[in-house]
CSV table of C-alpha atoms and ligand atoms in Angstrom, one decimal:
chain,number,residue,atom,x,y,z
A,952,MET,CA,13.5,23.1,-23.0
A,953,ASN,CA,10.3,25.0,-22.8
A,954,ILE,CA,8.3,22.8,-20.5
A,955,LYS,CA,5.5,25.3,-20.5
A,956,ASN,CA,4.4,24.2,-24.0
A,957,LYS,CA,3.7,20.7,-22.7
A,958,LYS,CA,0.4,19.4,-21.5
A,959,ILE,CA,1.3,17.6,-18.2
A,960,ALA,CA,-1.1,15.0,-16.6
A,961,ILE,CA,-0.5,14.2,-12.9
A,962,VAL,CA,-2.4,11.0,-12.0
A,963,GLY,CA,-3.3,11.0,-8.3
A,964,GLY,CA,-4.0,14.0,-6.0
A,965,GLY,CA,-2.2,12.8,-2.8
A,966,PRO,CA,0.5,14.9,-1.2
A,967,GLY,CA,3.1,14.0,-3.9
A,968,GLY,CA,0.9,14.8,-6.9
A,969,LEU,CA,-0.6,18.0,-5.5
A,970,THR,CA,2.8,19.4,-4.4
A,971,LEU,CA,4.2,18.7,-7.9
A,972,ALA,CA,1.1,20.4,-9.4
A,973,ARG,CA,1.7,23.5,-7.3
A,974,LEU,CA,5.4,23.6,-8.0
A,975,LEU,CA,4.9,23.4,-11.7
A,976,GLN,CA,1.8,25.6,-11.9
A,977,GLN,CA,3.4,28.5,-10.0
A,978,VAL,CA,6.0,28.8,-12.8
A,979,GLY,CA,3.4,28.8,-15.5
A,980,CYS,CA,3.2,25.1,-16.5
A,981,ASN,CA,0.1,23.5,-17.9
A,982,VAL,CA,-0.9,20.8,-15.4
A,983,THR,CA,-4.0,18.8,-14.8
A,984,VAL,CA,-4.4,16.4,-11.8
A,985,TYR,CA,-6.7,13.4,-12.3
A,986,GLU,CA,-7.9,12.1,-9.0
A,987,ARG,CA,-10.0,9.0,-8.2
A,988,ASP,CA,-11.8,10.6,-5.2
A,989,ILE,CA,-15.3,11.8,-6.0
A,990,ASN,CA,-14.8,15.4,-5.0
A,991,LYS,CA,-12.6,17.7,-2.8
A,992,ASP,CA,-14.8,17.0,0.3
A,993,TYR,CA,-13.9,13.3,0.3
A,994,ARG,CA,-12.7,12.5,3.9
A,995,VAL,CA,-9.0,11.6,3.8
A,996,GLN,CA,-8.3,9.0,6.5
A,997,GLY,CA,-5.1,7.9,8.1
A,998,ALA,CA,-2.5,9.0,10.7
A,999,ASN,CA,-1.1,12.5,10.8
A,1000,LEU,CA,2.1,13.2,8.9
A,1001,ASP,CA,5.2,14.8,10.4
A,1002,LEU,CA,7.0,16.8,7.8
A,1003,HIS,CA,10.7,16.9,7.9
A,1004,GLU,CA,12.8,20.0,7.4
A,1005,GLU,CA,15.1,18.5,4.7
A,1006,SER,CA,12.2,17.1,2.6
A,1007,GLY,CA,8.5,17.8,3.1
A,1008,ILE,CA,9.1,21.3,4.6
A,1009,ARG,CA,11.7,22.1,1.9
A,1010,ALA,CA,9.1,21.3,-0.8
A,1011,LEU,CA,6.5,23.5,0.9
A,1012,GLU,CA,9.0,26.3,1.2
A,1013,LYS,CA,9.7,26.1,-2.5
A,1014,ALA,CA,6.0,26.1,-3.1
A,1015,ASN,CA,5.6,29.3,-1.1
A,1016,LEU,CA,3.2,27.5,1.2
A,1017,MET,CA,4.7,27.9,4.7
A,1018,GLU,CA,2.2,30.5,5.8
A,1019,ALA,CA,-0.7,28.1,4.8
A,1020,PHE,CA,1.1,25.3,6.5
A,1021,TYR,CA,1.4,27.1,9.8
A,1022,ALA,CA,-2.2,28.1,9.6
A,1023,ASN,CA,-3.1,24.4,9.4
A,1024,TYR,CA,-0.5,22.4,11.3
A,1025,LEU,CA,-1.0,20.8,14.8
A,1026,PRO,CA,1.5,22.3,17.2
A,1027,ASP,CA,1.1,19.7,19.9
A,1028,ALA,CA,0.4,16.6,17.9
A,1029,GLY,CA,4.1,15.7,17.7
A,1030,LYS,CA,4.4,15.4,21.5
A,1031,LEU,CA,5.2,11.7,22.0
A,1032,ARG,CA,4.6,9.2,24.7
A,1033,LEU,CA,6.7,6.1,24.3
A,1034,MET,CA,5.0,3.2,26.1
A,1035,ASP,CA,5.2,-0.6,26.6
A,1036,HIS,CA,2.3,-3.0,26.2
A,1037,ARG,CA,1.7,-3.0,29.9
A,1038,GLY,CA,0.9,0.7,29.9
A,1039,ASN,CA,4.2,2.0,31.3
A,1040,ILE,CA,5.4,5.3,29.9
A,1041,TYR,CA,9.1,5.5,29.1
A,1042,LEU,CA,9.3,8.9,27.5
A,1043,ASP,CA,6.9,11.7,27.9
A,1044,ASP,CA,7.2,14.9,25.9
A,1045,HIS,CA,4.3,16.3,28.0
A,1046,THR,CA,6.5,16.4,31.1
A,1047,GLU,CA,9.9,16.9,29.5
A,1048,GLU,CA,10.0,19.4,26.7
A,1049,HIS,CA,11.7,18.2,23.6
A,1050,ASN,CA,11.8,20.2,20.4
A,1051,THR,CA,9.3,18.7,18.0
A,1052,GLU,CA,9.2,21.8,15.8
A,1053,HIS,CA,11.7,20.5,13.3
A,1054,ARG,CA,9.2,17.8,12.4
A,1055,PRO,CA,5.8,19.6,12.7
A,1056,GLU,CA,2.7,17.5,12.3
A,1057,ILE,CA,-0.3,18.1,10.0
A,1058,ASP,CA,-3.5,16.1,9.4
A,1059,ARG,CA,-3.8,14.6,5.9
A,1060,GLY,CA,-7.2,16.4,5.3
A,1061,PRO,CA,-5.9,20.0,6.0
A,1062,LEU,CA,-2.6,19.2,4.0
A,1063,ARG,CA,-4.7,18.2,1.0
A,1064,LYS,CA,-7.0,21.2,1.5
A,1065,MET,CA,-4.1,23.8,1.6
A,1066,LEU,CA,-2.5,22.2,-1.4
A,1067,LEU,CA,-5.8,22.3,-3.4
A,1068,GLU,CA,-6.4,25.9,-2.4
A,1069,SER,CA,-3.0,26.8,-3.8
A,1070,LEU,CA,-4.0,25.6,-7.3
A,1071,GLN,CA,-5.9,27.3,-10.0
A,1072,ALA,CA,-9.6,26.4,-10.2
A,1073,ASP,CA,-10.3,23.2,-12.2
A,1074,THR,CA,-6.7,22.0,-12.0
A,1075,VAL,CA,-8.0,18.8,-10.4
A,1076,VAL,CA,-10.5,16.6,-12.3
A,1077,TRP,CA,-12.3,14.7,-9.6
A,1078,ASP,CA,-13.9,11.3,-10.0
A,1079,SER,CA,-11.2,10.3,-12.5
A,1080,GLN,CA,-9.9,6.8,-11.8
A,1081,PHE,CA,-7.1,6.1,-14.2
A,1082,VAL,CA,-7.4,2.7,-15.8
A,1083,SER,CA,-4.9,2.5,-18.7
A,1084,MET,CA,-3.1,4.6,-21.4
A,1085,GLU,CA,-2.2,4.2,-25.0
A,1086,LYS,CA,0.6,6.0,-27.0
A,1087,GLU,CA,-0.8,8.8,-29.1
A,1088,ARG,CA,1.3,11.3,-31.1
A,1089,ASP,CA,4.4,12.1,-28.9
A,1090,GLY,CA,2.4,11.5,-25.7
A,1091,TRP,CA,-0.4,9.4,-24.2
A,1092,LYS,CA,-4.2,9.0,-24.3
A,1093,LEU,CA,-5.3,8.4,-20.8
A,1094,LEU,CA,-8.4,6.3,-20.2
A,1095,PHE,CA,-10.6,6.5,-17.1
A,1096,LYS,CA,-13.1,4.2,-15.4
A,1097,ASN,CA,-15.9,6.7,-16.0
A,1098,GLY,CA,-15.3,6.4,-19.8
A,1099,LYS,CA,-13.6,9.7,-20.2
A,1100,GLN,CA,-10.3,10.1,-22.2
A,1101,TYR,CA,-7.7,12.9,-22.2
A,1102,TYR,CA,-4.5,13.5,-24.1
A,1103,ALA,CA,-1.2,14.6,-22.3
A,1104,ASP,CA,2.4,15.1,-23.6
A,1105,ILE,CA,3.8,14.0,-20.3
A,1106,VAL,CA,2.3,11.7,-17.6
A,1107,ILE,CA,3.5,11.6,-14.0
A,1108,GLY,CA,2.0,8.9,-11.8
A,1109,SER,CA,1.5,9.9,-8.2
A,1110,ASP,CA,-1.3,7.3,-7.7
A,1111,GLY,CA,0.1,5.7,-4.5
A,1112,ALA,CA,1.1,2.2,-3.4
A,1113,ASN,CA,-1.0,0.3,-6.0
A,1114,SER,CA,-0.1,2.6,-8.9
A,1115,LYS,CA,-1.6,1.8,-12.3
A,1116,ILE,CA,1.0,4.0,-14.0
A,1117,ARG,CA,4.0,2.1,-12.5
A,1118,PRO,CA,3.6,-1.0,-14.8
A,1119,TYR,CA,4.4,1.3,-17.8
A,1120,LEU,CA,7.9,1.7,-16.3
A,1121,SER,CA,8.7,-1.3,-14.1
A,1122,ASP,CA,7.5,-4.9,-13.6
A,1123,ALA,CA,9.3,-5.3,-10.3
A,1124,LYS,CA,6.8,-6.7,-7.9
A,1125,PRO,CA,6.3,-5.5,-4.3
A,1126,ILE,CA,7.9,-7.6,-1.5
A,1127,TYR,CA,6.0,-8.3,1.7
A,1128,SER,CA,7.7,-6.9,4.7
A,1129,GLY,CA,6.5,-9.5,7.1
A,1130,VAL,CA,4.3,-7.1,9.1
A,1131,THR,CA,0.6,-6.3,8.6
A,1132,ILE,CA,-1.0,-3.2,9.9
A,1133,ILE,CA,-4.6,-2.9,11.1
A,1134,GLU,CA,-5.4,0.8,10.7
A,1135,GLY,CA,-8.2,2.4,12.6
A,1136,THR,CA,-9.9,5.8,12.9
A,1137,ILE,CA,-12.1,6.6,15.9
A,1138,TYR,CA,-14.4,9.6,15.4
A,1139,GLU,CA,-15.6,11.8,18.3
A,1140,VAL,CA,-12.9,10.2,20.4
A,1141,GLU,CA,-13.7,12.2,23.6
A,1142,LYS,CA,-17.0,10.3,23.6
A,1143,ASN,CA,-16.0,7.0,22.0
A,1144,ALA,CA,-12.6,6.3,23.6
A,1145,PRO,CA,-12.2,8.8,26.5
A,1146,ASN,CA,-9.4,7.1,28.3
A,1147,ILE,CA,-7.2,6.7,25.3
A,1148,ASN,CA,-8.0,10.3,24.5
A,1149,SER,CA,-6.7,11.4,27.9
A,1150,LEU,CA,-3.6,9.3,27.6
A,1151,LEU,CA,-2.9,10.8,24.2
A,1152,LYS,CA,-3.2,14.4,25.5
A,1153,GLY,CA,-3.4,15.8,22.0
A,1154,GLY,CA,-0.1,14.1,21.0
A,1155,LYS,CA,1.0,10.7,19.9
A,1156,ILE,CA,1.8,7.3,21.4
A,1157,PHE,CA,4.3,4.7,20.2
A,1158,ALA,CA,3.7,1.5,22.1
A,1159,PHE,CA,5.7,-1.7,21.8
A,1160,GLY,CA,5.7,-5.2,23.4
A,1161,ASN,CA,5.1,-8.8,22.8
A,1162,GLU,CA,6.7,-8.4,19.3
A,1163,GLN,CA,3.7,-6.2,18.4
A,1164,SER,CA,3.2,-2.4,18.1
A,1165,ILE,CA,0.5,0.2,18.3
A,1166,ILE,CA,1.0,3.7,17.0
A,1167,LEU,CA,-1.6,6.4,17.8
A,1168,SER,CA,-2.0,10.0,16.7
A,1169,THR,CA,-4.4,12.8,17.6
A,1170,LYS,CA,-6.0,14.4,14.5
A,1171,GLY,CA,-7.3,17.9,14.3
A,1172,ASP,CA,-11.0,17.1,13.9
A,1173,GLY,CA,-11.8,15.3,17.2
A,1174,SER,CA,-10.8,11.9,15.8
A,1175,ILE,CA,-7.7,9.7,16.4
A,1176,ALA,CA,-5.9,7.5,14.0
A,1177,PHE,CA,-4.0,4.4,15.0
A,1178,TYR,CA,-2.5,1.2,13.6
A,1179,THR,CA,-1.5,-2.1,15.1
A,1180,GLY,CA,1.5,-3.9,13.7
A,1181,GLU,CA,2.1,-7.6,13.9
A,1182,LYS,CA,4.3,-10.2,12.2
A,1183,VAL,CA,1.9,-12.5,10.2
A,1184,ALA,CA,1.9,-14.3,6.9
A,1185,GLU,CA,1.4,-12.4,3.7
A,1186,ASN,CA,-2.1,-13.6,3.1
A,1187,TRP,CA,-3.2,-13.5,6.8
A,1188,VAL,CA,-5.9,-10.8,6.2
A,1189,LYS,CA,-7.7,-13.3,3.9
A,1190,ASP,CA,-6.8,-16.5,5.7
A,1191,SER,CA,-7.5,-15.2,9.3
A,1192,GLY,CA,-11.2,-15.6,8.7
A,1193,VAL,CA,-11.8,-12.2,10.4
A,1194,ASN,CA,-14.3,-10.0,8.7
A,1195,PHE,CA,-12.6,-6.6,9.1
A,1196,GLU,CA,-15.8,-4.8,8.2
A,1197,ASN,CA,-17.4,-6.3,11.3
A,1198,SER,CA,-16.4,-4.4,14.5
A,1199,ALA,CA,-17.4,-7.3,16.8
A,1200,GLU,CA,-15.1,-9.7,14.9
A,1201,VAL,CA,-12.3,-7.2,14.9
A,1202,LYS,CA,-12.7,-6.6,18.7
A,1203,LYS,CA,-12.6,-10.4,19.2
A,1204,TRP,CA,-9.4,-10.7,17.1
A,1205,PHE,CA,-7.7,-7.9,19.1
A,1206,GLU,CA,-8.8,-9.4,22.5
A,1207,THR,CA,-7.2,-12.7,21.4
A,1208,ASN,CA,-4.1,-11.6,19.6
A,1209,PHE,CA,-3.3,-8.6,21.9
A,1210,SER,CA,-4.4,-10.3,25.1
A,1211,ASN,CA,-1.1,-9.4,26.9
A,1212,TRP,CA,-1.7,-5.7,26.3
A,1213,ASP,CA,-3.1,-3.5,29.1
A,1214,GLY,CA,-6.8,-2.8,29.2
A,1215,ILE,CA,-6.3,0.8,28.1
A,1216,TYR,CA,-5.4,-0.3,24.6
A,1217,HIS,CA,-8.5,-2.5,24.4
A,1218,GLU,CA,-10.7,0.7,24.4
A,1219,LEU,CA,-9.5,1.2,20.8
A,1220,PHE,CA,-11.7,-1.7,19.7
A,1221,ALA,CA,-14.5,-1.3,22.2
A,1222,THR,CA,-16.4,1.3,20.2
A,1223,GLU,CA,-18.5,0.7,17.1
A,1224,LYS,CA,-17.6,4.2,15.8
A,1225,LEU,CA,-14.5,2.8,14.3
A,1226,VAL,CA,-13.3,2.6,10.7
A,1227,ILE,CA,-10.9,-0.3,10.0
A,1228,VAL,CA,-8.5,-0.9,7.1
A,1229,PRO,CA,-6.2,-3.9,7.1
A,1230,ARG,CA,-2.9,-3.1,5.3
A,1231,PRO,CA,-0.2,-5.8,4.7
A,1232,GLN,CA,3.0,-3.8,4.3
A,1233,TYR,CA,5.1,-4.0,1.2
A,1234,HIS,CA,8.2,-2.4,-0.3
A,1235,PHE,CA,9.8,-2.4,-3.7
A,1236,PRO,CA,13.3,-3.9,-4.2
A,1237,LEU,CA,16.0,-1.6,-2.6
A,1238,ASP,CA,18.1,-1.5,-5.8
A,1239,GLN,CA,15.3,-0.9,-8.2
A,1240,HIS,CA,16.0,0.8,-11.6
A,1241,TRP,CA,14.0,1.1,-14.8
A,1242,GLN,CA,14.7,2.3,-18.3
A,1243,THR,CA,14.0,6.1,-18.3
A,1244,GLN,CA,11.3,7.1,-20.8
A,1245,ASN,CA,10.7,10.5,-22.4
A,1246,ASN,CA,7.1,11.0,-21.4
A,1247,VAL,CA,6.2,9.1,-18.3
A,1248,THR,CA,7.6,8.8,-14.7
A,1249,ILE,CA,6.3,8.2,-11.2
A,1250,ILE,CA,6.8,9.8,-7.8
A,1251,GLY,CA,5.9,9.0,-4.2
A,1252,ASP,CA,4.5,5.6,-3.1
A,1253,ALA,CA,4.0,4.7,-6.7
A,1254,ALA,CA,7.8,4.7,-7.1
A,1255,HIS,CA,8.8,3.5,-3.6
A,1256,ARG,CA,6.1,2.2,-1.3
A,1257,MET,CA,7.4,1.2,2.1
A,1258,PRO,CA,6.1,0.5,5.7
A,1259,PRO,CA,5.5,3.6,7.8
A,1260,TYR,CA,8.1,2.9,10.5
A,1261,ALA,CA,10.4,5.7,9.7
A,1262,GLY,CA,7.8,8.3,8.9
A,1263,GLU,CA,9.4,9.0,5.5
A,1264,GLY,CA,6.7,8.1,3.0
A,1265,VAL,CA,5.1,11.5,2.6
A,1266,ASN,CA,8.4,13.3,2.9
A,1267,MET,CA,9.9,11.3,0.1
A,1268,ALA,CA,6.8,11.9,-2.0
A,1269,MET,CA,7.1,15.7,-1.5
A,1270,LEU,CA,10.9,15.7,-2.1
A,1271,ASP,CA,10.3,13.7,-5.3
A,1272,ALA,CA,7.9,16.5,-6.4
A,1273,LEU,CA,10.5,19.1,-5.7
A,1274,GLU,CA,13.4,17.4,-7.4
A,1275,LEU,CA,11.3,16.4,-10.4
A,1276,SER,CA,10.0,19.9,-10.9
A,1277,GLU,CA,13.5,21.4,-10.7
A,1278,ALA,CA,14.8,18.8,-13.1
A,1279,LEU,CA,12.0,19.6,-15.6
A,1280,LEU,CA,12.6,23.4,-15.3
A,1281,HIS,CA,16.4,23.2,-15.8
A,1282,SER,CA,17.0,20.4,-18.2
A,1283,ASP,CA,17.4,20.5,-22.0
A,1284,ASN,CA,14.7,17.9,-22.6
A,1285,VAL,CA,12.1,15.8,-20.7
A,1286,GLN,CA,14.1,12.5,-20.9
A,1287,THR,CA,17.2,14.2,-19.4
A,1288,ALA,CA,15.1,15.7,-16.6
A,1289,PHE,CA,13.5,12.3,-15.9
A,1290,GLU,CA,17.0,10.6,-15.9
A,1291,GLN,CA,18.3,13.2,-13.4
A,1292,TYR,CA,15.2,12.9,-11.1
A,1293,GLU,CA,15.1,9.1,-11.2
A,1294,SER,CA,18.8,8.5,-10.5
A,1295,GLN,CA,18.7,10.9,-7.6
A,1296,MET,CA,15.5,9.3,-6.3
A,1297,PHE,CA,16.7,5.7,-6.6
A,1298,GLU,CA,19.8,6.5,-4.5
A,1299,ARG,CA,18.0,8.6,-1.8
A,1300,VAL,CA,15.2,6.1,-1.4
A,1301,LYS,CA,17.5,3.1,-1.2
A,1302,GLU,CA,18.9,4.5,2.0
A,1303,VAL,CA,15.6,5.6,3.5
A,1304,ALA,CA,13.9,2.3,2.6
A,1305,SER,CA,16.7,0.3,4.2
A,1306,VAL,CA,16.4,2.2,7.5
A,1307,THR,CA,12.6,1.8,7.3
A,1308,LEU,CA,12.9,-2.0,6.8
A,1309,GLN,CA,15.4,-2.3,9.7
A,1310,ASN,CA,12.9,-0.4,12.0
A,1311,THR,CA,10.1,-2.6,10.8
A,1312,VAL,CA,12.0,-5.7,11.9
A,1313,GLU,CA,13.4,-4.3,15.1
A,1314,MET,CA,10.1,-2.7,16.3
A,1315,HIS,CA,8.5,-6.2,16.2
A,1316,LYS,CA,11.2,-8.1,18.2
A,1317,PRO,CA,11.1,-8.7,21.9
A,1318,SER,CA,13.8,-6.0,22.3
A,1319,ALA,CA,11.7,-3.4,20.4
A,1320,LEU,CA,11.4,-0.9,23.3
A,1321,GLN,CA,15.2,-0.9,24.0
A,1322,TYR,CA,15.8,-0.4,20.2
A,1323,ILE,CA,13.5,2.7,20.2
A,1324,VAL,CA,15.1,4.1,23.4
A,1325,ASP,CA,18.6,3.7,21.8
A,1326,LEU,CA,17.3,5.2,18.5
A,1327,PHE,CA,15.9,8.3,20.3
A,1328,ASN,CA,19.0,8.7,22.4
A,1329,SER,CA,21.0,8.7,19.1
A,1330,PHE,CA,18.9,11.6,17.8
A,1331,GLN,CA,19.1,13.9,20.7
A,1332,SER,CA,19.6,14.0,24.5
A,1333,PHE,CA,16.4,12.4,25.8
A,1334,SER,CA,16.2,11.3,29.4
A,1335,PHE,CA,14.0,8.2,29.8
A,1336,ASN,CA,11.9,7.2,32.7
A,1337,THR,CA,12.4,3.5,32.2
A,1338,ASN,CA,9.9,1.3,34.0
A,1339,ARG,CA,8.2,4.3,35.7
A,1340,GLU,CA,4.5,4.1,35.7
A,1341,LEU,CA,3.4,7.6,35.1
A,1342,ARG,CA,-0.2,7.3,34.2
B,1466,FAD,C1,-1.0,3.6,8.5
B,1466,FAD,C2,-0.1,4.5,7.7
B,1466,FAD,C3,0.6,5.4,8.4
B,1466,FAD,C4,1.5,6.3,7.8
B,1466,FAD,N1,2.3,7.2,8.5
B,1466,FAD,C5,3.1,8.0,7.9
B,1466,FAD,C6,3.9,9.0,8.6
B,1466,FAD,O1,3.8,9.1,9.8
B,1466,FAD,N2,4.8,9.7,7.9
B,1466,FAD,C7,5.0,9.6,6.6
B,1466,FAD,O2,5.8,10.3,6.0
B,1466,FAD,N3,4.3,8.7,5.9
B,1466,FAD,C8,3.4,7.9,6.5
B,1466,FAD,N4,2.7,7.0,5.8
B,1466,FAD,C9,2.9,6.9,4.3
B,1466,FAD,C10,2.3,8.0,3.6
B,1466,FAD,O3,0.9,8.0,3.8
B,1466,FAD,C11,2.5,7.8,2.1
B,1466,FAD,O4,3.9,7.6,1.8
B,1466,FAD,C12,2.1,9.1,1.3
B,1466,FAD,O5,0.7,9.4,1.5
B,1466,FAD,C13,2.5,8.9,-0.2
B,1466,FAD,O6,2.0,10.0,-0.9
B,1466,FAD,P1,1.6,9.9,-2.4
B,1466,FAD,O7,1.1,11.2,-2.8
B,1466,FAD,O8,2.7,9.2,-3.1
B,1466,FAD,O9,0.4,8.8,-2.4
B,1466,FAD,P2,-1.0,8.7,-1.7
B,1466,FAD,O10,-1.0,9.6,-0.5
B,1466,FAD,O11,-1.4,7.3,-1.6
B,1466,FAD,O12,-2.0,9.4,-2.8
B,1466,FAD,C14,-2.3,8.8,-4.0
B,1466,FAD,C15,-3.5,9.5,-4.6
B,1466,FAD,O13,-3.8,8.9,-5.8
B,1466,FAD,C16,-5.2,8.6,-5.9
B,1466,FAD,N5,-5.3,7.4,-6.8
B,1466,FAD,C17,-5.0,6.1,-6.5
B,1466,FAD,N6,-5.2,5.4,-7.6
B,1466,FAD,C18,-5.7,6.2,-8.5
B,1466,FAD,C19,-6.1,6.0,-9.9
B,1466,FAD,N7,-6.1,4.7,-10.4
B,1466,FAD,N8,-6.5,7.0,-10.6
B,1466,FAD,C20,-6.5,8.3,-10.1
B,1466,FAD,N9,-6.2,8.5,-8.8
B,1466,FAD,C21,-5.8,7.5,-8.0
B,1466,FAD,C22,-5.6,8.3,-4.4
B,1466,FAD,O14,-7.0,8.5,-4.3
B,1466,FAD,C23,-4.8,9.3,-3.7
B,1466,FAD,O15,-5.4,10.6,-3.6
B,1466,FAD,C24,1.7,6.1,6.4
B,1466,FAD,C25,1.0,5.2,5.7
B,1466,FAD,C26,0.1,4.4,6.3
B,1466,FAD,C27,-0.7,3.4,5.5
């Protein structure tokens, strides 16, 4: 098949969509990325991402972007402190060196920037929020919120967890995982949360206790990202009565719900320089399948959203991009390529999502800390300072 004759629309310029655009463009394909964000300078929020050798890094290698990656990654951001809710440190990468290089961390902003810089000018059409599409000729006419319309022979949805392309393939509804995250970003952390900043030491913290969790990471721009995790009802964000845009109300909620947590953690909500996003965590059915089509498919969170408790979301999105680009380049026709990509992706993600869901449950049980200690011990030979107060 000569894929280079086809006009390919990628909807969504996150890590999955931009990796796919790069992989296809570098071999001469005609790709356009339609992205909702207003322009390239839009500030991408959220925790750092650790890229795994067998998936995210593999995709970047194939995209010839490892040099750019090493110019942008955060060498110390993977150093972990495993803590309990009382403030005890159980594992400390800062005092006992473990090799974190096989899962190097990068901030979302620089990852997007390096992927964008690898693309030809005007590959991304900003301020393009996809709304719907209609069949036209052998492809699709895409309609955007700003009133613009574009034709494409092939559409690939990489528009994240609430994908608007997904319904053209599947009507399987997302399933609530039982855990809701409150995600926060603190800018100028040295000034606005100095004690947490010292505790983080440029790395990350996983803290568990009281059937709750807090995950923190140091970003490259003087800010930190964190998220609390708690077992609550699906509609809790709405039903709680908490206005998550009001920092005083959020602080009060944390003081009440995380009252058993050491004072150090309360610094997270003490500042008004805080951006908060509540995120109930969903996943798609583990055994999902859909009828393969000949001109539309989806990758990344659009295909397989899941909670972040195995750190696999971005890695799966980038591996999807790699496997889909290879299938498109080596198959006889688009439908065969999509069939190959989708069947591989369904099998791979079933396993990853199942581990993720197990972690999501175990990390919010009374035995969470022991579960994590056992998990780390199973990965490599960590020695733990159980119940030692190091800070
Ligand atoms: C709190 C939190 C922590 C996480 N931590 C990790 C981690 O440590 N490791 C990890 O691997 N994963 C993590 N994840 C998951 C990871 O962020 C996602 O799996 C990953 O970003 C998916 O990439 P994607 O390209 O598929 O989608 P996204 O990153 O969601 O990108 C989708 C893009 O599409 C755009 N878009 C959306 N709708 C439209 C539309 N209608 N029209 C046009 N454009 C649109 C968006 O603006 C965005 O740019 C975390 C997620 C959360 C919420």
